Amino acid sequence: MSPAADLGRRPALALFVLGLLVHGAWALTVPGPLDWDAAYYRDVALSIATGRGAQAGAAWTAGLAVGPLPMPADLHWMPLPSRVLVPGLALWPSRGDQLITVILAALWAPVSAALAAALGGGARARWAAGLIAVAAGGYARFLSTPDVFALQGLIGGLGWLAVWRGRAGAAAGWAVAAALCRGDGFLLGLAWGIALGGPAGAGVAFAGLAATAGWGLRNLQIAPELALGLRQAALTAPSMAGLLAGDPRLITPGERLATLGRELPQALLTAFVAGAALLPGLTALGAWAQRADRRLWAALAYLVGMPCITLFLTPAIAASGTPFRSGAALFPLAAALGAVGLLRLDDWLVERRAWRPQVVSIGAVVGFWAVSLALGLAQRQARPAAPVDCRPLAGLPAEAVVLSGRPLLLRAVCGPAAAWLGRTEAPEGVAARAARVGATHALLPPTDPDPSVPISADAPALLPGWRPLGGGLFAAP
C-alpha cells in the first residue's frame, strides 16, 4: 500500500502541493548553495548533467594530494545526494537542484501522514502529522537548499514506514539508500534491523552495511591513495580546522571523549530547535502511549546512538553538523508520533476537563508553524547567501584554478575549479599546492565573517610574488 493510499489520494496530494508551495517560497530566499555540503553536491551533479562524469572540481583540504583538477567524485561524501539532483540540473542548470530538493521536501508531508496512520492515528492525526511535516520546524529553510536534509528525511520516513508495515524487503532497499546518502547511513539500517528483529531484521542491517562497504571498495579501486587519505583524516583529525589544514596530529582517546562530552549538549539543543521547541514533547507523549513497541525503542536507539557514535568515531566531521543532517531521518516519524500524542491529549482534555474539541491540537499546529517560520526567517537573516563574491573572477579562462578559503562554495557558485587556502599556512606549502593542482589565481576577499578564511591583507605573507588584479584576486607569478 502506498503512503497516499493510507491517507487518501486527495488529502495526500493536497499535503504534497502545500509542501511544494511552502518550500518553493523558502527556495526563493536561497540563491544557491549556502554550505560546503550543498556546494559539493551541486558541483558533482552539474558535472554529470553536462556530460563530464562524476568529477569534483574543488580540492577542499590541504591533505588532498591531487594532481590537476578535477578529481574523482564521492571519495568523502556519499553519491546519492548529488545523483538525485542530476535530472533537475539537466533541465534547469541554474536552479534545477533546488527544484528537486523542494519536491523531495514536499514528500515529507504525505509520508508523515502515512506514518501517523501506521501508528493507529485517525484522520485528524494524519492531517496534523502532514501539516507538521510541511512546516518542518528547524529544517524549514534548509529543506530548500540542495543539501542532504530533504533526501535524508524522505529516506528515513519511508524506511520507518516500511518497518511499521513489516516489509523487510522495502526496508532493506531504504537501508541501502540511507547508506549511499550519508557516511553514517548504515546506522539507520541497523536501527531498522533491530526494529524488525529475526532473520529479516538481520538482512536489513546487512544491506546497509554492505552498501557502505561496497562504496568504500569502489573508492579504493578508482583512487586508493585519495580514498585512504580522506578516510584516515576523517577518523583521526582532532578538529575540522586540523582536517582542512592536513594536520598530521592524531586525535587521542581522551580528546574523543572530551569532544563527545562537549558536543552532546549541543546535539540535544539541535534536536530541540529541529522540533521547533514543541515537537519533542509531543513526540515523547505519543511514544509513551506505545512504549511497549520495540520499533519505538529502535528509533530511540538511533536518536541517542547516532550522535554518540559519530562524535566518537569522526569527531571533526560530526561536530560540524552530523546530528542535524542525519537526524532529519527521524523527523517524519517524530511528526507522526507528535500528531498522535497531540490528538490523544486533545481528546483527554475534552473528556476529563470539558475543553472545547480541537482547541489544543489546532493551537499546537498553528504554534508549530509560527515557530518554524521564525526559525526560517532567522536563518535567512544569518545566511542570506553564500559568502563568496564572484565578480572579481569575471573573465578568467574556463580552465583556471583558484586558491580560496572557501573552495567548494567558489566552485559551485562562481564556476572555476578551486583548491583550499588556509590563513595560517606557510607560503612554501601554498606554492607546492598551487603547483600540484595547477592554480593560476587566488581569491582573498577584503573581509570575511569566518576568521579562518584568508583575506586580502594576508596576501603578502601567503602569496609572496603574486600579482594583485583587484577585488581580492591575485595572479600567480
Coordinates of C-alpha atoms in Angstrom, one line a residue:
M1 CA 0.0 0.0 0.0
S2 CA 1.3 3.4 -0.9
P3 CA 1.6 6.4 1.5
A4 CA -1.1 8.1 -0.5
A5 CA -3.5 5.1 0.0
D6 CA -3.1 5.3 3.8
L7 CA -4.2 8.9 3.8
G8 CA -6.4 9.0 0.8
R9 CA -5.2 10.2 -2.5
R10 CA -6.8 13.7 -2.4
P11 CA -5.6 14.6 1.1
A12 CA -2.1 13.2 0.3
L13 CA -2.0 15.3 -2.9
A14 CA -3.2 18.4 -1.0
L15 CA -0.4 18.0 1.6
F16 CA 2.1 17.5 -1.2
V17 CA 1.0 20.6 -3.1
L18 CA 1.0 22.6 0.1
G19 CA 4.6 21.4 0.7
L20 CA 5.6 22.5 -2.8
L21 CA 4.2 25.9 -2.1
V22 CA 5.8 26.4 1.3
H23 CA 9.3 25.0 0.3
G24 CA 9.1 26.7 -3.0
A25 CA 8.6 30.0 -1.2
W26 CA 11.6 29.3 1.0
A27 CA 13.6 28.4 -2.1
L28 CA 13.1 32.0 -3.3
T29 CA 15.1 33.2 -0.3
V30 CA 18.0 30.8 -1.1
P31 CA 20.0 32.0 -4.1
G32 CA 22.1 28.8 -4.3
P33 CA 24.1 26.5 -2.0
L34 CA 24.8 28.0 1.4
D35 CA 27.2 25.4 2.8
W36 CA 30.0 23.2 1.7
D37 CA 27.9 20.0 1.5
A38 CA 25.3 21.6 -0.8
A39 CA 28.1 23.2 -2.9
Y40 CA 29.7 19.8 -3.3
Y41 CA 26.5 18.0 -4.4
R42 CA 25.7 20.8 -6.9
D43 CA 29.2 20.6 -8.4
V44 CA 29.2 16.8 -8.9
A45 CA 25.6 16.8 -10.1
L46 CA 26.3 19.6 -12.6
S47 CA 29.4 17.7 -13.9
I48 CA 27.3 14.6 -14.5
A49 CA 24.4 16.6 -16.1
T50 CA 26.8 18.3 -18.5
G51 CA 28.4 15.0 -19.6
R52 CA 31.7 15.3 -17.8
G53 CA 31.1 12.4 -15.5
A54 CA 31.3 12.1 -11.7
Q55 CA 34.0 14.6 -11.1
A56 CA 34.7 17.2 -8.3
G57 CA 36.2 20.5 -9.2
A58 CA 37.4 21.5 -5.7
A59 CA 40.2 20.2 -3.5
W60 CA 38.7 21.1 -0.1
T61 CA 41.5 20.2 2.2
A62 CA 45.3 20.7 2.2
G63 CA 45.7 17.0 2.6
L64 CA 44.2 16.1 -0.7
A65 CA 47.3 15.0 -2.7
V66 CA 45.6 15.5 -6.0
G67 CA 47.1 16.4 -9.3
P68 CA 45.4 18.8 -11.8
L69 CA 41.7 19.2 -11.1
P70 CA 39.1 17.9 -11.5
M71 CA 39.3 14.8 -9.3
P72 CA 37.2 11.7 -8.9
A73 CA 33.9 12.4 -7.0
D74 CA 32.4 11.0 -3.9
L75 CA 35.6 9.8 -2.1
H76 CA 34.4 11.6 1.1
W77 CA 30.7 12.5 0.5
M78 CA 28.3 9.7 -0.5
P79 CA 26.9 9.6 -4.0
L80 CA 23.1 9.6 -3.7
P81 CA 22.5 13.3 -2.8
S82 CA 24.3 14.5 -5.9
R83 CA 22.8 11.9 -8.2
V84 CA 19.2 12.9 -7.4
L85 CA 19.9 16.4 -8.4
V86 CA 21.1 15.5 -11.9
P87 CA 17.7 15.5 -13.7
G88 CA 16.8 18.9 -12.3
L89 CA 20.1 20.5 -13.4
A90 CA 19.9 18.8 -16.8
L91 CA 16.6 20.6 -17.3
W92 CA 17.4 23.9 -15.4
P93 CA 21.1 24.4 -14.8
S94 CA 20.7 27.5 -12.7
R95 CA 18.1 26.3 -10.1
G96 CA 17.2 22.7 -11.0
D97 CA 18.9 21.3 -8.0
Q98 CA 16.6 23.4 -5.7
L99 CA 13.6 22.2 -7.7
I100 CA 14.4 18.6 -7.0
T101 CA 15.1 19.4 -3.3
V102 CA 11.7 21.2 -3.0
I103 CA 10.0 18.1 -4.4
L104 CA 11.7 15.8 -2.0
A105 CA 10.9 18.1 0.9
A106 CA 7.2 18.3 -0.1
L107 CA 7.1 14.5 0.1
W108 CA 7.7 14.6 3.8
A109 CA 4.1 15.5 4.4
P110 CA 2.3 12.5 2.9
V111 CA 4.9 10.1 4.3
S112 CA 4.5 11.6 7.8
A113 CA 0.7 11.3 7.4
A114 CA 1.1 7.6 6.3
L115 CA 3.2 7.0 9.4
A116 CA 0.5 8.5 11.6
A117 CA -1.9 6.0 10.1
A118 CA 0.5 3.2 10.7
L119 CA 0.7 4.2 14.3
G120 CA -3.0 3.9 14.6
G121 CA -3.9 7.6 14.3
G122 CA -7.2 8.7 12.7
A123 CA -7.8 11.3 10.0
R124 CA -7.2 14.2 12.3
A125 CA -3.8 12.8 13.4
R126 CA -2.8 12.2 9.8
W127 CA -3.6 15.8 8.8
A128 CA -1.8 17.1 11.9
A129 CA 1.3 15.0 11.0
G130 CA 1.3 16.2 7.4
L131 CA 0.9 19.8 8.5
I132 CA 3.8 19.5 11.0
A133 CA 6.0 18.0 8.3
V134 CA 5.2 20.8 5.9
A135 CA 6.2 23.4 8.4
A136 CA 9.4 21.4 9.1
G137 CA 10.5 23.1 12.3
G138 CA 14.1 23.9 12.4
Y139 CA 14.6 22.4 9.0
A140 CA 12.2 24.9 7.3
R141 CA 14.6 26.9 5.1
F142 CA 17.3 24.2 5.0
L143 CA 14.9 21.9 3.0
S144 CA 15.1 24.3 0.0
T145 CA 18.9 24.2 -0.2
P146 CA 20.4 21.4 -2.4
D147 CA 21.8 19.8 0.7
V148 CA 21.1 16.3 2.1
F149 CA 18.3 17.3 4.5
A150 CA 15.3 16.7 2.3
L151 CA 16.6 13.4 0.9
Q152 CA 17.7 12.1 4.3
G153 CA 14.3 12.9 5.8
L154 CA 12.4 11.2 3.0
I155 CA 14.6 8.1 3.0
G156 CA 14.2 7.9 6.8
G157 CA 10.4 8.4 6.7
L158 CA 10.0 5.7 4.0
G159 CA 12.3 3.4 5.9
W160 CA 10.3 3.7 9.2
L161 CA 7.1 3.3 7.2
A162 CA 8.4 0.0 5.8
V163 CA 9.3 -1.1 9.3
W164 CA 5.9 -0.3 10.7
R165 CA 4.3 -2.2 7.8
G166 CA 6.6 -5.2 8.4
R167 CA 8.1 -5.0 4.9
A168 CA 11.6 -6.2 5.3
G169 CA 12.4 -6.1 1.6
A170 CA 11.4 -2.4 1.3
A171 CA 13.3 -1.6 4.5
A172 CA 16.4 -3.3 3.1
G173 CA 16.1 -1.1 0.0
W174 CA 15.8 2.0 2.0
A175 CA 18.8 0.9 4.2
V176 CA 20.9 0.7 1.0
A177 CA 19.6 4.2 0.0
A178 CA 20.4 5.6 3.5
A179 CA 24.0 4.1 3.3
L180 CA 24.5 5.8 0.0
C181 CA 23.1 9.1 1.3
R182 CA 25.2 9.6 4.4
G183 CA 28.5 8.1 5.6
D184 CA 26.8 7.1 8.8
G185 CA 23.7 6.0 7.0
F186 CA 24.3 2.3 7.8
L187 CA 23.2 3.2 11.3
L188 CA 19.7 3.6 10.0
G189 CA 19.8 0.1 8.6
L190 CA 21.0 -1.2 11.9
A191 CA 18.1 0.5 13.7
W192 CA 15.6 -0.8 11.2
G193 CA 17.1 -4.3 11.6
I194 CA 16.7 -4.1 15.4
A195 CA 13.1 -2.9 15.0
L196 CA 12.2 -5.8 12.7
G197 CA 14.2 -8.4 14.6
G198 CA 14.9 -12.0 13.5
P199 CA 16.5 -13.1 10.2
A200 CA 14.5 -10.4 8.3
G201 CA 15.9 -7.7 10.5
A202 CA 19.4 -9.1 10.2
G203 CA 19.1 -8.9 6.4
V204 CA 18.1 -5.2 6.6
A205 CA 21.0 -4.4 8.8
F206 CA 23.4 -6.3 6.5
A207 CA 22.0 -4.5 3.4
G208 CA 23.1 -1.1 4.8
L209 CA 26.5 -2.3 6.0
A210 CA 27.1 -4.0 2.6
A211 CA 26.2 -0.8 0.7
T212 CA 28.6 1.2 2.8
A213 CA 31.4 -1.3 2.4
G214 CA 30.7 -1.6 -1.3
W215 CA 31.1 2.1 -1.9
G216 CA 34.3 2.1 0.1
L217 CA 35.7 -0.7 -2.1
R218 CA 34.7 1.4 -5.2
N219 CA 36.7 4.3 -3.9
L220 CA 39.7 2.1 -3.2
Q221 CA 39.5 0.8 -6.7
I222 CA 39.4 4.2 -8.5
A223 CA 41.6 6.3 -6.2
P224 CA 43.2 4.3 -3.5
E225 CA 45.6 6.9 -2.2
L226 CA 43.0 9.7 -2.0
A227 CA 40.3 7.4 -0.6
L228 CA 42.5 6.1 2.2
G229 CA 43.9 9.5 3.0
L230 CA 40.4 11.1 3.3
R231 CA 39.1 8.2 5.4
Q232 CA 42.1 8.3 7.7
A233 CA 41.8 12.0 8.1
A234 CA 38.0 11.8 8.9
L235 CA 38.7 9.2 11.6
T236 CA 41.8 10.8 13.2
A237 CA 41.7 14.5 12.7
P238 CA 41.5 16.4 16.0
S239 CA 39.3 19.2 14.6
M240 CA 37.7 20.5 11.4
A241 CA 40.5 23.1 11.2
G242 CA 43.1 20.3 11.5
L243 CA 41.2 18.2 8.9
L244 CA 41.2 21.2 6.4
A245 CA 44.9 22.0 7.1
G246 CA 46.0 18.4 6.7
D247 CA 47.3 18.4 10.3
P248 CA 49.2 15.1 10.8
R249 CA 48.5 15.1 14.6
L250 CA 46.1 12.2 15.5
I251 CA 43.3 12.7 18.0
T252 CA 43.7 10.9 21.3
P253 CA 41.1 8.8 23.0
G254 CA 40.8 11.4 25.7
E255 CA 40.1 14.1 23.1
R256 CA 37.5 11.9 21.6
L257 CA 35.7 11.6 24.9
A258 CA 36.1 15.3 25.5
T259 CA 34.6 16.1 22.2
L260 CA 31.7 13.8 22.9
G261 CA 31.0 15.4 26.3
R262 CA 31.3 18.9 24.8
E263 CA 29.1 18.3 21.7
L264 CA 26.3 16.1 23.2
P265 CA 24.6 19.1 24.9
Q266 CA 24.7 20.8 21.5
A267 CA 23.1 17.8 19.9
L268 CA 20.3 18.0 22.4
L269 CA 19.8 21.6 21.6
T270 CA 19.8 20.8 17.9
A271 CA 17.0 18.3 18.5
F272 CA 15.1 20.9 20.4
V273 CA 15.5 23.5 17.7
A274 CA 14.8 21.0 14.9
G275 CA 11.5 20.2 16.6
A276 CA 10.7 24.0 16.9
A277 CA 10.5 23.5 20.7
L278 CA 7.0 22.0 20.6
L279 CA 7.6 18.7 18.7
P280 CA 9.9 16.9 21.1
G281 CA 7.4 17.0 24.0
L282 CA 4.5 15.9 21.7
T283 CA 6.6 13.1 20.2
A284 CA 7.5 11.9 23.7
L285 CA 3.8 11.9 24.6
G286 CA 2.9 9.8 21.5
A287 CA 5.8 7.4 22.1
W288 CA 4.9 6.9 25.7
A289 CA 1.5 5.7 24.8
Q290 CA 3.2 3.0 22.6
R291 CA 6.2 2.4 24.8
A292 CA 5.9 -1.4 24.6
D293 CA 6.5 -1.4 20.8
R294 CA 10.1 -2.5 20.1
R295 CA 10.2 -0.4 17.0
L296 CA 10.0 2.8 19.0
W297 CA 12.9 1.6 21.1
A298 CA 14.9 1.1 17.9
A299 CA 14.1 4.7 16.9
L300 CA 15.3 5.9 20.3
A301 CA 18.5 3.8 19.9
Y302 CA 19.1 5.7 16.6
L303 CA 18.3 9.1 18.2
V304 CA 20.8 8.5 21.0
G305 CA 23.3 6.3 19.3
M306 CA 23.8 8.2 16.1
P307 CA 25.3 11.3 17.6
C308 CA 27.3 9.4 20.2
I309 CA 28.8 7.0 17.6
T310 CA 29.6 9.6 15.0
L311 CA 31.0 12.1 17.5
F312 CA 33.3 9.5 19.0
L313 CA 34.5 7.9 15.7
T314 CA 34.7 11.0 13.5
P315 CA 34.7 14.0 15.9
A316 CA 35.9 16.6 13.4
I317 CA 33.2 15.8 10.9
A318 CA 30.4 15.0 13.3
A319 CA 30.8 18.2 15.3
S320 CA 30.3 20.2 12.0
G321 CA 26.6 19.2 11.6
T322 CA 26.2 15.4 11.5
P323 CA 23.4 15.2 14.2
F324 CA 21.4 17.9 12.4
R325 CA 21.8 16.3 8.9
S326 CA 21.5 12.7 9.9
G327 CA 18.8 13.5 12.4
A328 CA 16.4 14.5 9.6
A329 CA 15.7 10.8 9.1
L330 CA 13.7 10.9 12.3
F331 CA 11.6 14.0 11.6
P332 CA 8.7 12.3 9.7
L333 CA 8.4 9.7 12.4
A334 CA 8.6 12.4 15.1
A335 CA 5.8 14.3 13.3
A336 CA 3.6 11.3 13.2
L337 CA 4.2 10.4 16.9
G338 CA 3.7 14.0 17.8
A339 CA 0.4 14.2 16.0
V340 CA -0.8 11.0 17.6
G341 CA 0.2 12.3 21.0
L342 CA -1.3 15.7 20.4
L343 CA -4.7 14.3 19.4
R344 CA -4.8 12.0 22.4
L345 CA -4.0 14.9 24.6
D346 CA -6.8 16.9 22.9
D347 CA -9.3 14.0 23.4
W348 CA -8.3 13.6 27.1
L349 CA -8.8 17.3 27.8
V350 CA -12.2 17.2 26.2
E351 CA -13.3 14.1 28.1
R352 CA -11.7 14.9 31.5
R353 CA -11.6 18.7 31.6
A354 CA -14.5 19.5 29.3
W355 CA -12.3 21.6 27.0
R356 CA -13.6 22.5 23.6
P357 CA -12.7 19.9 20.9
Q358 CA -9.6 20.5 18.8
V359 CA -8.7 23.8 20.5
V360 CA -5.3 22.4 21.8
S361 CA -4.5 20.5 18.6
I362 CA -5.2 23.4 16.3
G363 CA -3.4 25.8 18.6
A364 CA -0.3 23.5 18.8
V365 CA -0.1 23.1 15.0
V366 CA -0.5 26.9 14.5
G367 CA 2.1 27.5 17.1
F368 CA 4.5 25.0 15.4
W369 CA 4.0 26.8 12.1
A370 CA 4.7 30.1 13.8
V371 CA 7.9 28.9 15.4
S372 CA 9.0 27.2 12.1
L373 CA 8.5 30.4 10.3
A374 CA 10.5 32.4 12.9
L375 CA 13.4 29.9 12.7
G376 CA 13.5 30.0 8.9
L377 CA 13.5 33.8 8.9
A378 CA 16.3 33.9 11.5
Q379 CA 18.3 31.5 9.3
R380 CA 17.7 33.8 6.3
Q381 CA 19.0 36.8 8.3
A382 CA 22.0 34.9 9.4
R383 CA 22.9 33.5 6.0
P384 CA 21.1 35.3 3.2
A385 CA 23.5 34.0 0.5
A386 CA 26.8 32.2 0.2
P387 CA 29.7 34.4 1.5
V388 CA 31.5 34.5 -1.8
D389 CA 31.8 37.3 -4.4
C390 CA 32.2 36.1 -7.9
R391 CA 32.6 39.5 -9.6
P392 CA 36.5 39.5 -9.4
L393 CA 36.6 36.2 -11.3
A394 CA 34.8 37.6 -14.3
G395 CA 36.9 37.0 -17.4
L396 CA 39.0 34.2 -16.1
P397 CA 39.6 31.4 -18.6
A398 CA 37.5 28.2 -18.2
E399 CA 40.5 26.1 -17.2
A400 CA 41.6 28.5 -14.4
V401 CA 42.1 27.0 -10.9
V402 CA 41.7 29.4 -8.0
L403 CA 43.0 29.1 -4.4
S404 CA 40.4 30.1 -1.9
G405 CA 39.4 29.7 1.8
R406 CA 36.0 28.6 0.5
P407 CA 36.9 26.3 -2.4
L408 CA 33.6 24.3 -2.6
L409 CA 31.4 27.4 -2.5
L410 CA 33.6 29.2 -5.0
R411 CA 33.4 26.2 -7.4
A412 CA 29.6 25.8 -7.0
V413 CA 28.6 29.4 -7.1
C414 CA 31.2 31.0 -9.3
G415 CA 32.3 28.2 -11.6
P416 CA 36.1 27.9 -11.6
A417 CA 37.9 24.9 -10.1
A418 CA 39.3 25.7 -6.7
A419 CA 41.7 24.5 -4.0
W420 CA 41.8 25.1 -0.3
L421 CA 43.9 28.0 1.1
G422 CA 44.4 28.4 4.8
R423 CA 45.1 31.6 6.6
T424 CA 48.0 30.4 8.7
E425 CA 49.8 28.3 6.1
A426 CA 53.4 28.6 5.2
P427 CA 54.0 30.2 1.8
E428 CA 56.1 27.2 0.8
G429 CA 53.1 24.9 1.3
V430 CA 50.8 27.2 -0.6
A431 CA 53.2 27.3 -3.5
A432 CA 53.5 23.5 -3.6
R433 CA 49.8 23.0 -3.6
A434 CA 49.3 25.7 -6.3
A435 CA 51.8 23.8 -8.5
R436 CA 50.2 20.4 -7.7
V437 CA 46.6 21.5 -8.6
G438 CA 47.6 23.9 -11.4
A439 CA 46.3 27.0 -9.6
T440 CA 46.8 30.2 -11.6
H441 CA 44.9 32.6 -9.3
A442 CA 43.9 33.1 -5.7
L443 CA 40.8 34.9 -4.4
L444 CA 41.3 36.6 -1.0
P445 CA 38.3 38.9 -0.3
P446 CA 38.7 42.2 1.6
T447 CA 36.8 40.8 4.5
D448 CA 35.1 37.5 5.6
P449 CA 32.9 36.6 8.6
D450 CA 35.0 33.5 9.2
P451 CA 38.3 34.3 10.8
S452 CA 40.0 31.2 9.4
V453 CA 39.4 32.4 5.8
P454 CA 42.3 34.3 4.3
I455 CA 41.6 37.9 3.3
S456 CA 43.5 40.4 1.1
A457 CA 45.6 41.6 4.0
D458 CA 47.1 38.1 4.3
A459 CA 48.3 38.0 0.7
P460 CA 51.9 39.3 1.3
A461 CA 52.5 36.5 3.8
L462 CA 50.7 33.7 2.0
L463 CA 51.3 34.6 -1.6
P464 CA 54.7 36.4 -1.9
G465 CA 55.3 37.4 -5.5
W466 CA 51.6 37.0 -6.6
R467 CA 50.3 40.0 -8.6
P468 CA 47.1 41.8 -7.4
L469 CA 44.4 42.2 -10.0
G470 CA 41.8 44.0 -7.9
G471 CA 38.9 42.9 -5.9
G472 CA 41.0 40.4 -3.9
L473 CA 42.0 38.5 -7.0
F474 CA 45.7 37.6 -7.3
A475 CA 47.6 36.0 -10.2
A476 CA 50.5 33.5 -9.9
P477 CA 53.9 34.9 -10.7

